[in-house]
Coordinates of C-alpha atoms and ligand atoms in Angstrom, one line a residue:
M10 CA 107.9 120.1 85.7
N11 CA 108.8 123.4 84.2
E12 CA 109.9 124.3 80.8
T13 CA 113.9 124.2 81.6
I14 CA 113.4 120.7 83.0
N15 CA 111.2 119.5 80.0
R16 CA 114.0 120.8 77.8
Q17 CA 116.7 118.9 79.6
L18 CA 114.6 115.8 79.2
N19 CA 114.4 116.3 75.7
H20 CA 117.9 117.3 74.9
R21 CA 119.8 116.2 71.8
S22 CA 123.0 117.4 70.3
I23 CA 122.3 119.8 67.1
R24 CA 125.0 119.7 64.5
E25 CA 123.5 121.9 61.9
F26 CA 122.6 125.4 62.7
K27 CA 120.5 128.4 60.9
D28 CA 122.7 131.2 59.6
A29 CA 122.1 133.4 62.3
D30 CA 124.5 134.6 65.0
I31 CA 123.8 134.6 68.8
S32 CA 123.1 138.1 70.0
D33 CA 126.0 139.9 72.0
E34 CA 123.4 140.1 74.9
I35 CA 122.8 136.3 74.8
R36 CA 126.4 135.6 74.6
E37 CA 127.2 137.8 77.6
L38 CA 124.4 135.9 79.6
L39 CA 125.9 132.6 78.7
L40 CA 129.4 133.8 79.7
N41 CA 128.1 135.1 82.9
I42 CA 126.5 131.7 83.7
A43 CA 129.7 129.7 82.9
N44 CA 131.4 132.1 85.3
R45 CA 128.7 131.5 88.2
T46 CA 128.9 127.6 87.9
A47 CA 130.2 126.0 91.2
T48 CA 133.9 125.7 91.2
S49 CA 136.2 123.4 93.0
N50 CA 137.8 125.0 96.1
G51 CA 136.4 128.3 94.5
M52 CA 139.5 128.3 92.4
Q53 CA 137.9 129.0 89.3
A54 CA 140.7 126.9 87.3
F55 CA 139.1 127.3 84.0
S56 CA 138.9 129.4 81.1
I57 CA 137.0 129.9 78.0
I58 CA 138.6 130.6 74.4
R59 CA 135.9 132.0 71.9
I60 CA 137.0 130.7 68.7
T61 CA 135.8 133.4 66.1
D62 CA 138.6 133.5 63.3
K63 CA 137.5 131.1 60.4
E64 CA 140.7 129.9 59.6
K65 CA 141.4 128.7 63.0
K66 CA 138.0 127.1 63.2
A67 CA 138.6 125.3 59.7
K68 CA 142.1 124.0 61.4
I69 CA 140.1 122.7 64.4
A70 CA 137.2 121.3 62.1
E71 CA 140.2 119.1 60.7
I72 CA 141.4 118.0 63.8
C73 CA 137.8 117.2 64.7
K74 CA 137.3 115.5 61.5
Q75 CA 133.9 116.9 61.8
D76 CA 133.3 119.3 58.8
Y77 CA 130.3 120.9 60.8
V78 CA 132.6 122.5 63.2
N79 CA 132.8 125.1 60.6
R80 CA 129.0 125.9 60.4
V81 CA 128.8 126.3 64.2
P82 CA 127.9 129.9 64.7
E83 CA 129.3 130.3 68.4
F84 CA 132.4 128.0 69.1
W85 CA 133.9 128.1 72.7
I86 CA 136.4 125.8 73.8
F87 CA 136.5 125.2 77.6
I88 CA 140.2 124.6 79.1
T89 CA 141.4 123.5 82.4
D90 CA 143.5 126.5 83.7
Q91 CA 145.9 126.4 86.6
Y92 CA 148.1 129.0 84.8
R93 CA 146.3 132.2 86.1
N94 CA 146.7 130.9 89.7
A95 CA 150.2 129.8 89.4
K96 CA 151.0 133.4 88.2
I97 CA 149.0 134.9 91.0
A98 CA 151.1 132.7 93.3
L99 CA 154.4 133.4 91.6
E100 CA 153.7 137.3 91.8
Q101 CA 153.8 136.8 95.5
D102 CA 157.0 134.7 95.4
C103 CA 155.3 131.5 95.7
F104 CA 156.6 128.7 93.6
E105 CA 154.5 125.9 95.2
D106 CA 155.0 122.7 93.2
T107 CA 151.4 121.5 93.6
R108 CA 150.2 124.0 90.9
G109 CA 151.2 121.2 88.3
D110 CA 149.9 118.2 90.1
M111 CA 147.2 115.9 88.8
D112 CA 144.7 117.2 91.6
R113 CA 144.9 120.6 90.3
F114 CA 144.5 119.3 86.8
L115 CA 141.2 117.4 87.6
Q116 CA 140.0 120.2 89.7
G117 CA 140.0 122.6 86.7
Y118 CA 138.9 119.9 84.3
T119 CA 135.7 119.3 86.6
D120 CA 135.2 123.1 86.6
A121 CA 135.4 123.4 82.8
A122 CA 133.2 120.4 82.1
I123 CA 130.6 121.4 84.4
S124 CA 130.4 125.1 83.6
A125 CA 130.1 123.9 79.8
Q126 CA 127.1 121.9 80.9
N127 CA 125.5 124.8 82.6
V128 CA 126.1 126.8 79.6
V129 CA 124.2 124.2 77.6
V130 CA 121.1 124.1 80.2
A131 CA 120.9 127.9 79.5
A132 CA 121.4 128.0 76.0
E133 CA 118.6 125.3 75.5
S134 CA 116.4 127.1 77.7
L135 CA 116.8 129.8 75.2
G136 CA 115.8 127.6 72.2
L137 CA 119.4 127.3 71.3
G138 CA 120.8 124.1 70.1
T139 CA 124.3 123.0 71.2
V140 CA 127.0 120.3 70.7
F141 CA 130.0 119.0 72.5
F142 CA 133.3 118.6 70.5
G143 CA 135.3 116.0 72.6
S144 CA 136.9 115.4 69.1
I145 CA 139.3 118.5 69.6
L146 CA 141.3 116.1 71.8
N147 CA 141.8 114.0 68.4
D148 CA 145.0 116.2 68.6
S149 CA 145.3 117.7 71.8
E150 CA 149.1 119.0 71.2
E151 CA 148.0 120.9 67.9
I152 CA 145.1 122.5 69.8
V153 CA 147.8 123.5 72.4
N154 CA 149.6 125.1 69.6
L155 CA 146.8 126.6 67.7
L156 CA 145.3 128.2 71.2
N157 CA 148.7 129.1 72.2
L158 CA 147.9 127.6 75.4
P159 CA 150.4 127.9 78.1
I160 CA 151.9 125.7 80.7
Y161 CA 149.3 124.2 83.2
T162 CA 146.4 124.6 80.8
F163 CA 144.8 121.8 78.7
P164 CA 141.9 121.7 76.4
V165 CA 138.7 119.9 77.9
V166 CA 135.8 120.0 75.5
G167 CA 134.6 122.4 72.5
L168 CA 131.0 123.6 72.6
G169 CA 129.1 124.7 69.7
M170 CA 125.8 126.8 69.8
G171 CA 123.4 128.4 67.4
Y172 CA 119.8 128.3 66.2
P173 CA 118.8 124.6 65.5
N174 CA 118.5 124.0 61.9
Q175 CA 117.7 120.1 62.2
E176 CA 115.2 117.9 64.5
P177 CA 117.1 115.0 65.6
Q178 CA 115.7 112.1 67.1
L179 CA 115.6 111.6 70.7
K180 CA 118.9 109.5 71.3
P181 CA 117.9 106.4 73.5
R182 CA 119.6 105.9 76.7
M183 CA 120.3 102.7 78.7
E184 CA 118.1 102.0 81.7
L185 CA 118.7 103.9 84.8
S186 CA 119.1 100.5 86.6
L187 CA 122.4 99.8 84.9
K188 CA 123.8 103.3 85.9
V189 CA 122.4 103.8 89.3
F190 CA 123.1 101.8 92.2
E191 CA 122.7 102.1 96.0
N192 CA 125.5 102.3 98.6
E193 CA 127.8 100.1 96.5
Y194 CA 128.9 99.2 92.8
K195 CA 126.5 96.7 91.4
E196 CA 127.7 94.1 89.1
F197 CA 125.4 92.3 86.6
D198 CA 125.9 88.5 85.6
S199 CA 125.6 89.4 82.1
Y200 CA 125.9 93.0 80.7
L201 CA 125.0 91.8 77.3
D202 CA 121.8 90.4 78.7
A203 CA 121.2 93.5 80.7
I204 CA 121.6 95.7 77.8
K205 CA 119.4 93.4 75.3
D206 CA 116.3 95.9 75.2
Y207 CA 118.3 98.8 75.0
D208 CA 120.4 97.1 72.1
K209 CA 117.1 96.9 70.1
V210 CA 116.1 100.4 70.6
L211 CA 119.0 102.2 69.8
S212 CA 119.5 100.0 66.6
N213 CA 116.3 102.1 65.7
Y214 CA 117.7 105.4 66.2
Y215 CA 118.9 107.3 63.0
D216 CA 122.0 109.5 63.3
L217 CA 121.2 112.4 61.2
R218 CA 125.2 112.4 60.5
D219 CA 124.4 109.4 58.4
T220 CA 120.7 109.3 57.4
S221 CA 121.3 106.4 55.1
R222 CA 121.4 103.9 57.8
R223 CA 120.4 103.1 61.6
V224 CA 123.0 103.0 64.0
D225 CA 124.6 99.8 65.3
S226 CA 123.4 98.3 68.3
F227 CA 125.1 99.8 71.4
S228 CA 127.0 96.6 72.2
K229 CA 128.5 96.7 68.7
Q230 CA 129.2 100.4 69.0
V231 CA 131.1 99.7 72.4
V232 CA 133.4 97.1 70.6
T233 CA 133.9 99.1 67.5
K234 CA 134.9 102.0 69.9
L235 CA 137.3 100.0 71.9
Q236 CA 138.8 98.4 68.8
N237 CA 139.8 101.6 67.2
P238 CA 141.5 104.0 69.5
I239 CA 142.8 107.2 68.1
E240 CA 146.4 106.8 68.6
K241 CA 146.9 110.5 69.8
R242 CA 144.0 110.5 71.9
S243 CA 145.2 107.2 73.7
K244 CA 148.6 109.3 74.5
I245 CA 146.9 112.2 75.7
F246 CA 148.8 112.1 78.8
D247 CA 152.0 112.7 77.0
V248 CA 150.6 116.0 76.3
V249 CA 149.1 116.9 79.7
R250 CA 152.7 116.0 80.9
K251 CA 154.3 118.3 78.5
Q252 CA 151.9 121.1 79.7
G253 CA 153.5 121.0 83.2
Y254 CA 151.4 118.4 84.9
D255 CA 153.2 115.8 87.1
M256 CA 151.3 112.7 87.3
M257 CA 153.3 111.6 90.2
L258 CA 152.3 108.0 89.3
T259 CA 153.7 105.2 91.9
Y260 CA 154.1 102.5 89.5
L261 CA 157.8 101.8 88.3
M262 CA 158.8 103.5 84.9
E263 CA 160.3 101.3 82.4
D264 CA 164.1 101.8 83.1
E265 CA 163.4 101.1 86.9
I266 CA 162.1 97.8 85.6
K267 CA 164.9 97.1 83.5
K268 CA 167.1 97.7 86.6
M269 CA 165.2 95.0 88.4
Y270 CA 165.7 92.6 85.6
K271 CA 169.4 93.0 86.3
N272 CA 168.7 92.0 89.7
A273 CA 167.5 88.7 88.7
P274 CA 169.4 85.8 90.1
K275 CA 172.6 85.4 88.0
D276 CA 172.1 82.0 86.8
M277 CA 168.5 83.0 85.6
K278 CA 170.0 86.0 83.7
E279 CA 172.1 84.0 81.4
D280 CA 169.6 81.1 80.9
L281 CA 167.8 82.7 78.0
D282 CA 166.2 79.4 77.2
F283 CA 164.3 79.7 80.3
H284 CA 162.7 76.8 81.6
E285 CA 162.0 77.0 85.5
S286 CA 162.7 79.5 87.9
V287 CA 163.9 78.8 91.4
S288 CA 160.2 78.9 93.0
G289 CA 159.3 76.4 90.1
L290 CA 157.9 79.2 87.7
K291 CA 157.5 78.4 84.2
L292 CA 156.1 79.6 81.1
D293 CA 153.2 77.7 81.3
T294 CA 152.3 78.2 85.0
M295 CA 148.7 79.1 85.6
V296 CA 148.5 82.5 86.8
A297 CA 145.6 81.8 89.3
D298 CA 148.1 79.0 90.7
L299 CA 150.8 81.5 91.1
F300 CA 148.4 84.4 92.7
E301 CA 147.1 81.6 95.1
K302 CA 150.9 80.6 96.2
F303 CA 152.0 84.2 96.2
P304 CA 149.2 86.4 97.2
Y305 CA 151.1 89.7 97.2
V306 CA 152.4 88.9 93.5
E307 CA 149.1 90.4 92.0
D308 CA 149.3 93.9 93.9
Y309 CA 153.1 93.9 93.0
L310 CA 152.3 93.5 89.2
L311 CA 149.8 96.1 89.2
M312 CA 152.2 98.5 91.2
I313 CA 154.9 98.1 88.5
N314 CA 153.2 98.2 85.3
P315 CA 149.9 99.9 84.5
K316 CA 149.4 97.5 81.6
F317 CA 148.6 94.8 84.4
N318 CA 145.6 96.7 85.1
K319 CA 144.0 94.7 82.3
L320 CA 144.1 91.8 84.7
K321 CA 141.4 93.3 86.7
T322 CA 139.0 93.1 83.5
V323 CA 140.4 89.4 83.0
V324 CA 139.8 88.6 86.5
S325 CA 136.1 89.8 86.3
A326 CA 135.7 87.9 83.0
Q327 CA 136.9 84.9 84.6
E328 CA 139.6 84.4 82.3
L329 CA 142.2 84.0 84.7
R330 CA 141.7 80.4 85.0
K331 CA 142.9 80.0 81.4
M332 CA 145.7 82.3 81.6
T333 CA 149.4 81.3 82.0
L334 CA 152.6 83.1 82.7
E335 CA 153.4 83.6 79.1
S336 CA 149.9 84.9 78.3
L337 CA 150.0 87.4 81.2
A338 CA 153.3 88.7 79.7
N339 CA 151.7 89.2 76.4
L340 CA 149.2 91.0 78.0
A341 CA 151.6 93.3 79.5
E342 CA 153.6 93.3 76.1
M343 CA 156.8 92.1 77.7
P344 CA 159.0 89.2 77.5
A345 CA 157.7 86.2 79.4
D346 CA 161.3 85.6 81.1
S347 CA 161.6 89.1 82.2
L348 CA 158.2 89.0 84.0
I349 CA 159.4 85.6 85.6
Y350 CA 162.6 87.2 86.6
M351 CA 160.6 90.1 88.4
I352 CA 158.2 87.9 90.0
E353 CA 161.1 85.7 91.1
S354 CA 162.9 88.9 92.8
R355 CA 159.8 89.8 94.4
I356 CA 159.4 86.4 95.8
S357 CA 163.0 86.5 97.1
E358 CA 162.2 89.5 99.2
E359 CA 159.5 87.8 101.3
Ligands
FMN500 C1 132.3 115.1 76.3 C2 131.4 114.7 75.1 C3 132.3 115.2 74.0 C4 131.3 115.0 72.7 N1 132.1 115.2 71.5 C5 131.3 115.2 70.3 C6 132.0 115.5 69.2 O1 133.2 115.6 69.2 N2 131.3 115.4 68.3 C7 130.1 115.4 68.1 O2 129.2 115.5 67.0 N3 129.3 115.1 69.4 C8 129.8 115.1 70.3 N4 129.3 114.9 71.5 C9 127.9 114.6 71.6 C10 127.5 113.0 71.9 O3 127.7 112.5 70.6 C11 126.1 113.0 72.2 O4 125.9 113.7 73.4 C12 125.6 111.6 72.2 O5 125.7 110.9 71.1 C13 124.2 111.4 72.7 O6 123.4 112.1 71.6 P1 122.4 113.4 72.1 O7 123.3 114.6 73.0 O8 121.8 113.9 71.0 O9 121.4 112.8 73.2 C14 130.1 114.8 72.8 C15 129.4 114.7 74.1 C16 130.2 114.9 75.3 C17 129.3 114.9 76.4

C-alpha cells in the first residue's frame, strides 16, 4: 500500500470544485503525464484540447446537459487523432488508405482513453478531484464543429479537474467475481441473482447530483439506461464516418439487400399475401426449427444485417424456442416476407 494506491482505491468522481485554478506548473506536469502514457504502435494518435473559453464551455455544458461543466476549473477534451500522422505521411507523398480505417480510429481512441486515466491517477495523487465527461458525445457532431476537429479526429472523453468542494460517498462496485474470469468468459445462470447483494448495496448510495433520493438499484439503472438511448449517441458512427473513418463493414448494405429481394424466385415476388415458400417456410415457422434444418442460415443472417445480432442475446436468453420467422423479422425491423425471400435465396444457393 502506498499513498497513490490508497487514493486509487478511494476514487470518486468530483463534480463541484473550489473556486481555485490549477497552477501552471501542475497543469504542465499533468500534460506531460498524458504525453508519457503508453501509446499503441508508438503512433501517439491522440490530442488534447484545453477548453478555456467560457462561452465554448457553456455550449459544451449544454450538449452534456450537465451544468457543472461550467464550474470545472480545468477542462480538457481528449480526441482520437489520426490527422497529424496522415499529414506527416502526406507530406512524404504517402496517401495510404489505412489512415482512415477503424483500426487506426480505435488505436487513437485507446491512446486517448488511457492517457486521460493516467492524468486522473496523477491529479488525484496531488489532491485534485476529477470527473470524466462522456456526455460530450450526446452530440458528437456539434463537438466536432465547436472544436473545429479535422478529418480523422473524433472526441473521446472530456475531463474536468480542480480542487474538490464536495465529499461524495464511495460508489459501490459489483463484486470482482462477476467481472474477472480465468482463461475464458464465464456465464452466470442468473445475473439478477448474482448481483442481488450488489443491488441492495447500491440502493443505499446517494448521488450528490440528486441528494434528495437514493439511486435506483443497479439492475433498475441498467434497464432505464437501455430503454432510454440518446438518439444522437446511438448514431455516433454516422459522425465517425463523416470524420473520414471507413468502417469496412462486411455485412451487406440496405441497397444490396434490396437487390437480393429482387432475386427471389419470381412466383414469390408476386405473392404478396405470402403463405409458404419453396422450402416450406411460413410466417409462423419456428426459428429454432429453421436453424436446425438449415444451420448456415444463422451465420447468413448475422452477415447481412447487424440488427440480427440481437439474435445472440435472444439465443442466450433461451427465447429462441418461442420465436417465429415473423417475430424474427420484427426483431430486424424488416418485412417478414422479405426476410423469407432472402432466406430462401440463400437456401437455393446450397
Ligand atoms: C467514460 C466515462 C464517461 C463518464 N461521463 C460522465 C459524465 O458525462 N458526467 C458525469 O458526471 N460523470 C461521468 N462519468 C463518471 C461516472 O459517472 C462515474 O465514474 C461512475 O458513476 C462511478 O462513480 P465514481 O467515479 O464516483 O466511483 C464518466 C465516467 C467514465 C469512465
